[in-house]
Amino acid sequence: MFGLTRVRQTAAVLAATAAAAVTALAGAPTAVAAPQPIVGGTTTTTTAYPFVMQITDASQNQFCGGTLVSPTKVVTAAHCMVGESTGSVRVVGGRTYLNGTNGTVSRVSKIWSTRVTRTPPTATTWPS
């Protein structure tokens, strides 16, 4: 990583309705045995991780995940939004299982994509 002249970080931010996000956090169910467990993983609940959101298509097929950073904003990787529009994406909060029907499905009102460029420290700015 040293010797690079810059590091690029990309993030896309989705805006979902505030009421839907808050509702998803408040109505989180308790999990039971997972139908398809992750090897070495343990069952958890949306109560334990209320900020985890599913990014789905209009038919609710998940294709990415996101993090709720405010009542109306979810951050996800920029590559998740390539070719997507506000009408083709949904944000789902409060759903324990991918094939579940609980939780709150929110439409997306805006998609932002940004690229942040940072110059790594040089010999004169590197802390001793």
CSV table of N, CA and C in Angstrom, one decimal:
chain,number,residue,atom,x,y,z
A,1,MET,N,0.8,-1.2,0.0
A,1,MET,CA,0.0,0.0,0.0
A,1,MET,C,0.9,1.3,0.0
A,2,PHE,N,2.1,1.2,0.6
A,2,PHE,CA,3.0,2.3,0.6
A,2,PHE,C,3.4,2.5,-0.8
A,3,GLY,N,3.7,3.8,-1.2
A,3,GLY,CA,4.1,4.1,-2.6
A,3,GLY,C,2.9,4.5,-3.4
A,4,LEU,N,1.7,4.2,-3.0
A,4,LEU,CA,0.6,4.7,-3.8
A,4,LEU,C,0.4,6.2,-3.6
A,5,THR,N,0.0,6.8,-4.7
A,5,THR,CA,-0.1,8.3,-4.6
A,5,THR,C,-1.4,8.7,-4.1
A,6,ARG,N,-2.4,7.8,-4.1
A,6,ARG,CA,-3.7,8.1,-3.6
A,6,ARG,C,-4.5,6.9,-3.3
A,7,VAL,N,-5.4,7.0,-2.4
A,7,VAL,CA,-6.3,5.9,-2.1
A,7,VAL,C,-7.7,6.4,-2.5
A,8,ARG,N,-8.5,5.5,-3.2
A,8,ARG,CA,-9.9,5.9,-3.5
A,8,ARG,C,-10.8,5.1,-2.7
A,9,GLN,N,-11.8,5.8,-2.1
A,9,GLN,CA,-12.8,5.1,-1.4
A,9,GLN,C,-14.2,5.6,-2.1
A,10,THR,N,-15.0,4.7,-2.3
A,10,THR,CA,-16.3,5.0,-2.9
A,10,THR,C,-17.4,4.5,-2.0
A,11,ALA,N,-18.4,5.4,-2.0
A,11,ALA,CA,-19.6,5.0,-1.2
A,11,ALA,C,-20.8,5.5,-1.9
A,12,ALA,N,-21.9,4.8,-1.8
A,12,ALA,CA,-23.2,5.4,-2.3
A,12,ALA,C,-24.1,5.5,-1.2
A,13,VAL,N,-24.9,6.5,-1.2
A,13,VAL,CA,-25.8,6.7,-0.1
A,13,VAL,C,-27.2,6.7,-0.6
A,14,LEU,N,-28.1,6.0,0.0
A,14,LEU,CA,-29.5,5.9,-0.4
A,14,LEU,C,-30.3,6.6,0.6
A,15,ALA,N,-31.3,7.2,0.2
A,15,ALA,CA,-32.3,7.9,1.1
A,15,ALA,C,-33.6,7.1,1.1
A,16,ALA,N,-33.9,6.7,2.3
A,16,ALA,CA,-35.2,6.0,2.5
A,16,ALA,C,-36.1,6.9,3.4
A,17,THR,N,-37.3,6.6,3.5
A,17,THR,CA,-38.2,7.4,4.3
A,17,THR,C,-37.9,7.2,5.8
A,18,ALA,N,-37.9,8.3,6.5
A,18,ALA,CA,-37.6,8.3,7.9
A,18,ALA,C,-38.6,7.5,8.7
A,19,ALA,N,-39.8,7.6,8.4
A,19,ALA,CA,-40.8,6.8,9.2
A,19,ALA,C,-40.6,5.3,9.0
A,20,ALA,N,-40.3,4.9,7.8
A,20,ALA,CA,-40.1,3.5,7.6
A,20,ALA,C,-38.9,2.9,8.3
A,21,ALA,N,-37.8,3.7,8.3
A,21,ALA,CA,-36.6,3.2,9.0
A,21,ALA,C,-36.8,3.1,10.5
A,22,VAL,N,-37.5,4.1,11.1
A,22,VAL,CA,-37.8,4.1,12.5
A,22,VAL,C,-38.7,2.9,12.8
A,23,THR,N,-39.7,2.7,12.0
A,23,THR,CA,-40.6,1.6,12.2
A,23,THR,C,-39.9,0.3,12.2
A,24,ALA,N,-39.0,0.1,11.2
A,24,ALA,CA,-38.2,-1.1,11.1
A,24,ALA,C,-37.4,-1.4,12.4
A,25,LEU,N,-36.8,-0.3,13.0
A,25,LEU,CA,-36.0,-0.5,14.2
A,25,LEU,C,-36.9,-0.8,15.4
A,26,ALA,N,-38.1,-0.3,15.5
A,26,ALA,CA,-38.9,-0.5,16.6
A,26,ALA,C,-39.6,-1.9,16.6
A,27,GLY,N,-39.9,-2.4,15.4
A,27,GLY,CA,-40.6,-3.7,15.3
A,27,GLY,C,-39.8,-4.9,15.1
A,28,ALA,N,-38.5,-4.9,15.6
A,28,ALA,CA,-37.6,-6.0,15.3
A,28,ALA,C,-38.0,-7.3,16.0
A,29,PRO,N,-38.2,-8.4,15.3
A,29,PRO,CA,-38.6,-9.7,15.9
A,29,PRO,C,-37.4,-10.4,16.5
A,30,THR,N,-37.7,-11.4,17.3
A,30,THR,CA,-36.7,-12.3,17.9
A,30,THR,C,-36.5,-13.5,16.9
A,31,ALA,N,-35.2,-13.8,16.7
A,31,ALA,CA,-34.8,-14.8,15.8
A,31,ALA,C,-34.9,-16.2,16.4
A,32,VAL,N,-35.2,-17.2,15.6
A,32,VAL,CA,-35.1,-18.6,16.0
A,32,VAL,C,-34.1,-19.3,15.1
A,33,ALA,N,-34.0,-20.6,15.1
A,33,ALA,CA,-32.9,-21.3,14.3
A,33,ALA,C,-33.0,-20.8,12.9
A,34,ALA,N,-31.8,-20.5,12.3
A,34,ALA,CA,-31.7,-20.0,10.9
A,34,ALA,C,-32.0,-21.2,10.0
A,35,PRO,N,-32.8,-21.0,8.9
A,35,PRO,CA,-33.1,-22.0,8.0
A,35,PRO,C,-31.8,-22.4,7.1
A,36,GLN,N,-30.9,-21.5,6.9
A,36,GLN,CA,-29.7,-21.8,6.1
A,36,GLN,C,-28.6,-21.1,6.8
A,37,PRO,N,-28.0,-21.7,7.9
A,37,PRO,CA,-27.0,-21.0,8.7
A,37,PRO,C,-25.7,-20.8,8.0
A,38,ILE,N,-25.0,-19.7,8.4
A,38,ILE,CA,-23.7,-19.5,7.9
A,38,ILE,C,-22.7,-20.4,8.7
A,39,VAL,N,-21.8,-21.0,8.1
A,39,VAL,CA,-20.9,-22.0,8.7
A,39,VAL,C,-20.1,-21.2,9.8
A,40,GLY,N,-20.2,-21.7,11.0
A,40,GLY,CA,-19.5,-21.1,12.2
A,40,GLY,C,-20.2,-19.9,12.7
A,41,GLY,N,-21.3,-19.5,12.1
A,41,GLY,CA,-22.1,-18.3,12.6
A,41,GLY,C,-23.1,-18.6,13.7
A,42,THR,N,-23.7,-17.6,14.3
A,42,THR,CA,-24.7,-17.8,15.2
A,42,THR,C,-25.9,-17.0,14.9
A,43,THR,N,-27.1,-17.4,15.3
A,43,THR,CA,-28.3,-16.7,15.0
A,43,THR,C,-28.3,-15.4,15.8
A,44,THR,N,-28.8,-14.4,15.2
A,44,THR,CA,-28.9,-13.1,15.9
A,44,THR,C,-30.2,-12.5,15.6
A,45,THR,N,-30.4,-11.2,16.0
A,45,THR,CA,-31.7,-10.6,15.8
A,45,THR,C,-31.5,-9.2,15.2
A,46,THR,N,-32.5,-8.6,14.7
A,46,THR,CA,-32.4,-7.3,14.2
A,46,THR,C,-32.4,-6.3,15.4
A,47,THR,N,-32.8,-6.8,16.6
A,47,THR,CA,-32.7,-5.9,17.8
A,47,THR,C,-31.2,-5.7,18.1
A,48,ALA,N,-30.4,-6.8,17.9
A,48,ALA,CA,-28.9,-6.7,18.2
A,48,ALA,C,-28.2,-5.8,17.2
A,49,TYR,N,-28.7,-5.8,15.9
A,49,TYR,CA,-28.1,-5.0,14.8
A,49,TYR,C,-29.1,-4.3,14.0
A,50,PRO,N,-29.7,-3.3,14.7
A,50,PRO,CA,-30.9,-2.6,14.0
A,50,PRO,C,-30.5,-1.7,12.8
A,51,PHE,N,-29.2,-1.5,12.7
A,51,PHE,CA,-28.7,-0.6,11.6
A,51,PHE,C,-28.4,-1.3,10.3
A,52,VAL,N,-28.5,-2.7,10.3
A,52,VAL,CA,-28.2,-3.5,9.1
A,52,VAL,C,-29.5,-3.5,8.2
A,53,MET,N,-29.3,-3.1,7.0
A,53,MET,CA,-30.4,-3.0,6.0
A,53,MET,C,-30.1,-3.9,4.8
A,54,GLN,N,-31.2,-4.4,4.2
A,54,GLN,CA,-31.1,-5.1,3.0
A,54,GLN,C,-31.3,-4.2,1.8
A,55,ILE,N,-30.5,-4.3,0.8
A,55,ILE,CA,-30.7,-3.5,-0.5
A,55,ILE,C,-31.3,-4.5,-1.4
A,56,THR,N,-32.5,-4.3,-1.9
A,56,THR,CA,-33.2,-5.2,-2.8
A,56,THR,C,-33.7,-4.6,-4.1
A,57,ASP,N,-34.0,-5.4,-5.0
A,57,ASP,CA,-34.7,-4.9,-6.2
A,57,ASP,C,-36.2,-4.7,-5.9
A,58,ALA,N,-36.9,-4.3,-6.9
A,58,ALA,CA,-38.4,-4.0,-6.6
A,58,ALA,C,-39.1,-5.3,-6.2
A,59,SER,N,-38.6,-6.4,-6.6
A,59,SER,CA,-39.3,-7.7,-6.2
A,59,SER,C,-38.8,-8.2,-4.9
A,60,GLN,N,-38.0,-7.5,-4.2
A,60,GLN,CA,-37.4,-7.8,-2.9
A,60,GLN,C,-36.4,-8.9,-2.9
A,61,ASN,N,-35.6,-9.0,-4.0
A,61,ASN,CA,-34.5,-9.9,-4.1
A,61,ASN,C,-33.3,-9.2,-3.6
A,62,GLN,N,-32.6,-9.6,-2.5
A,62,GLN,CA,-31.5,-8.9,-2.0
A,62,GLN,C,-30.3,-9.0,-2.9
A,63,PHE,N,-29.6,-7.9,-3.2
A,63,PHE,CA,-28.4,-8.0,-4.0
A,63,PHE,C,-27.2,-7.2,-3.3
A,64,CYS,N,-27.5,-6.5,-2.2
A,64,CYS,CA,-26.4,-5.8,-1.4
A,64,CYS,C,-27.0,-5.6,0.0
A,65,GLY,N,-26.1,-5.2,0.8
A,65,GLY,CA,-26.4,-4.8,2.2
A,65,GLY,C,-26.0,-3.3,2.4
A,66,GLY,N,-26.6,-2.7,3.5
A,66,GLY,CA,-26.2,-1.4,3.8
A,66,GLY,C,-26.3,-1.1,5.3
A,67,THR,N,-25.9,0.1,5.7
A,67,THR,CA,-25.9,0.5,7.1
A,67,THR,C,-26.7,1.8,7.2
A,68,LEU,N,-27.6,1.7,8.1
A,68,LEU,CA,-28.5,2.9,8.4
A,68,LEU,C,-27.6,3.9,9.2
A,69,VAL,N,-27.4,5.1,8.6
A,69,VAL,CA,-26.5,6.1,9.3
A,69,VAL,C,-27.3,7.3,9.8
A,70,SER,N,-28.6,7.4,9.4
A,70,SER,CA,-29.5,8.4,9.9
A,70,SER,C,-30.9,7.9,9.6
A,71,PRO,N,-31.9,8.5,10.1
A,71,PRO,CA,-33.3,8.0,9.9
A,71,PRO,C,-33.7,7.9,8.4
A,72,THR,N,-33.0,8.7,7.6
A,72,THR,CA,-33.3,8.7,6.2
A,72,THR,C,-32.2,8.4,5.2
A,73,LYS,N,-31.1,7.9,5.7
A,73,LYS,CA,-29.9,7.6,4.9
A,73,LYS,C,-29.3,6.2,5.2
A,74,VAL,N,-29.0,5.5,4.1
A,74,VAL,CA,-28.3,4.2,4.2
A,74,VAL,C,-27.1,4.3,3.3
A,75,VAL,N,-26.0,3.8,3.8
A,75,VAL,CA,-24.7,3.8,3.1
A,75,VAL,C,-24.5,2.3,2.6
A,76,THR,N,-24.1,2.2,1.3
A,76,THR,CA,-23.7,0.9,0.8
A,76,THR,C,-22.5,1.1,-0.2
A,77,ALA,N,-22.0,0.1,-0.7
A,77,ALA,CA,-20.9,0.2,-1.7
A,77,ALA,C,-21.4,0.7,-3.0
A,78,ALA,N,-20.6,1.6,-3.6
A,78,ALA,CA,-21.0,2.2,-4.9
A,78,ALA,C,-21.3,1.2,-6.0
A,79,HIS,N,-20.6,0.1,-6.0
A,79,HIS,CA,-20.8,-0.8,-7.1
A,79,HIS,C,-22.2,-1.4,-7.0
A,80,CYS,N,-22.9,-1.4,-5.8
A,80,CYS,CA,-24.2,-1.9,-5.7
A,80,CYS,C,-25.2,-1.0,-6.4
A,81,MET,N,-24.9,0.2,-6.7
A,81,MET,CA,-25.9,1.2,-7.3
A,81,MET,C,-25.6,1.4,-8.8
A,82,VAL,N,-24.6,0.8,-9.3
A,82,VAL,CA,-24.3,0.9,-10.8
A,82,VAL,C,-25.5,0.4,-11.6
A,83,GLY,N,-26.0,1.2,-12.4
A,83,GLY,CA,-27.1,0.8,-13.3
A,83,GLY,C,-28.5,0.9,-12.6
A,84,GLU,N,-28.5,1.2,-11.3
A,84,GLU,CA,-29.8,1.3,-10.6
A,84,GLU,C,-30.4,2.6,-10.6
A,85,SER,N,-31.7,2.7,-10.4
A,85,SER,CA,-32.5,4.0,-10.3
A,85,SER,C,-33.3,3.9,-9.0
A,86,THR,N,-33.8,5.1,-8.6
A,86,THR,CA,-34.6,5.1,-7.4
A,86,THR,C,-35.8,4.2,-7.5
A,87,GLY,N,-36.4,3.9,-8.7
A,87,GLY,CA,-37.5,3.1,-8.9
A,87,GLY,C,-37.2,1.6,-8.8
A,88,SER,N,-35.9,1.3,-9.0
A,88,SER,CA,-35.5,-0.2,-9.1
A,88,SER,C,-35.0,-0.7,-7.8
A,89,VAL,N,-34.8,0.1,-6.8
A,89,VAL,CA,-34.2,-0.3,-5.5
A,89,VAL,C,-35.1,-0.1,-4.3
A,90,ARG,N,-35.0,-1.0,-3.4
A,90,ARG,CA,-35.8,-0.8,-2.1
A,90,ARG,C,-34.8,-1.0,-1.0
A,91,VAL,N,-35.1,-0.5,0.2
A,91,VAL,CA,-34.3,-0.7,1.4
A,91,VAL,C,-35.2,-1.4,2.4
A,92,VAL,N,-34.7,-2.5,3.0
A,92,VAL,CA,-35.5,-3.3,3.9
A,92,VAL,C,-34.8,-3.3,5.3
A,93,GLY,N,-35.5,-2.9,6.3
A,93,GLY,CA,-35.0,-2.9,7.6
A,93,GLY,C,-35.9,-3.8,8.5
A,94,GLY,N,-35.3,-4.4,9.6
A,94,GLY,CA,-36.1,-5.1,10.5
A,94,GLY,C,-36.4,-6.5,10.1
A,95,ARG,N,-35.7,-7.1,9.1
A,95,ARG,CA,-36.0,-8.4,8.6
A,95,ARG,C,-34.9,-9.3,9.0
A,96,THR,N,-35.3,-10.4,9.7
A,96,THR,CA,-34.2,-11.3,10.3
A,96,THR,C,-33.7,-12.2,9.2
A,97,TYR,N,-34.6,-12.7,8.3
A,97,TYR,CA,-34.2,-13.7,7.3
A,97,TYR,C,-34.4,-13.2,5.9
A,98,LEU,N,-33.6,-13.5,5.0
A,98,LEU,CA,-33.7,-13.1,3.6
A,98,LEU,C,-35.0,-13.4,3.0
A,99,ASN,N,-35.6,-14.6,3.3
A,99,ASN,CA,-36.8,-15.0,2.8
A,99,ASN,C,-38.0,-14.6,3.6
A,100,GLY,N,-37.8,-13.8,4.6
A,100,GLY,CA,-38.9,-13.4,5.5
A,100,GLY,C,-39.8,-12.3,4.9
A,101,THR,N,-40.9,-12.0,5.6
A,101,THR,CA,-41.8,-11.0,5.1
A,101,THR,C,-41.9,-9.9,6.1
A,102,ASN,N,-41.3,-10.0,7.3
A,102,ASN,CA,-41.4,-9.0,8.3
A,102,ASN,C,-40.5,-7.8,8.0
A,103,GLY,N,-40.5,-6.8,8.8
A,103,GLY,CA,-39.7,-5.7,8.6
A,103,GLY,C,-40.4,-4.6,7.7
A,104,THR,N,-39.7,-3.6,7.4
A,104,THR,CA,-40.3,-2.5,6.6
A,104,THR,C,-39.6,-2.3,5.3
A,105,VAL,N,-40.3,-2.2,4.2
A,105,VAL,CA,-39.7,-2.0,2.9
A,105,VAL,C,-39.9,-0.5,2.6
A,106,SER,N,-38.8,0.1,2.2
A,106,SER,CA,-38.9,1.6,1.9
A,106,SER,C,-38.4,1.8,0.5
A,107,ARG,N,-39.1,2.7,-0.2
A,107,ARG,CA,-38.7,3.1,-1.5
A,107,ARG,C,-37.5,4.1,-1.4
A,108,VAL,N,-36.7,4.2,-2.4
A,108,VAL,CA,-35.5,5.1,-2.3
A,108,VAL,C,-35.9,6.3,-3.1
A,109,SER,N,-35.6,7.5,-2.4
A,109,SER,CA,-36.0,8.8,-3.1
A,109,SER,C,-34.8,9.4,-3.8
A,110,LYS,N,-33.6,9.0,-3.4
A,110,LYS,CA,-32.4,9.6,-4.1
A,110,LYS,C,-31.2,8.7,-3.9
A,111,ILE,N,-30.4,8.7,-5.0
A,111,ILE,CA,-29.1,7.9,-4.9
A,111,ILE,C,-28.0,8.9,-5.1
A,112,TRP,N,-27.0,8.9,-4.2
A,112,TRP,CA,-25.8,9.8,-4.3
A,112,TRP,C,-24.7,8.8,-4.5
A,113,SER,N,-23.7,9.2,-5.3
A,113,SER,CA,-22.5,8.4,-5.4
A,113,SER,C,-21.3,9.4,-5.4
A,114,THR,N,-20.3,9.1,-4.6
A,114,THR,CA,-19.2,10.0,-4.4
A,114,THR,C,-17.9,9.2,-4.4
A,115,ARG,N,-16.9,9.9,-4.8
A,115,ARG,CA,-15.5,9.3,-4.8
A,115,ARG,C,-14.7,10.2,-3.9
A,116,VAL,N,-14.0,9.7,-2.9
A,116,VAL,CA,-13.2,10.4,-2.0
A,116,VAL,C,-11.7,10.1,-2.3
A,117,THR,N,-10.9,11.1,-2.6
A,117,THR,CA,-9.5,10.8,-2.9
A,117,THR,C,-8.7,11.4,-1.7
A,118,ARG,N,-7.7,10.6,-1.2
A,118,ARG,CA,-6.9,11.0,-0.1
A,118,ARG,C,-5.4,10.7,-0.5
A,119,THR,N,-4.6,11.7,-0.2
A,119,THR,CA,-3.1,11.5,-0.4
A,119,THR,C,-2.5,10.8,0.9
A,120,PRO,N,-1.8,9.7,0.7
A,120,PRO,CA,-1.2,9.1,1.9
A,120,PRO,C,-0.2,10.0,2.5
A,121,PRO,N,0.2,9.8,3.8
A,121,PRO,CA,1.2,10.6,4.5
A,121,PRO,C,2.5,10.5,3.8
A,122,THR,N,3.3,11.6,3.8
A,122,THR,CA,4.6,11.6,3.3
A,122,THR,C,5.6,11.6,4.4
A,123,ALA,N,6.9,11.6,4.1
A,123,ALA,CA,7.9,11.5,5.2
A,123,ALA,C,7.8,12.8,6.1
A,124,THR,N,7.3,13.9,5.5
A,124,THR,CA,7.2,15.1,6.3
A,124,THR,C,6.0,15.1,7.2
A,125,THR,N,4.9,14.4,6.8
A,125,THR,CA,3.7,14.4,7.6
A,125,THR,C,3.4,13.1,8.4
A,126,TRP,N,4.3,12.1,8.1
A,126,TRP,CA,4.1,10.8,8.8
A,126,TRP,C,4.4,11.0,10.3
A,127,PRO,N,3.6,10.6,11.2
A,127,PRO,CA,3.9,10.7,12.7
A,127,PRO,C,5.1,9.9,13.1
A,128,SER,N,5.9,10.4,14.0
A,128,SER,CA,7.1,9.7,14.4
A,128,SER,C,6.8,8.7,15.4
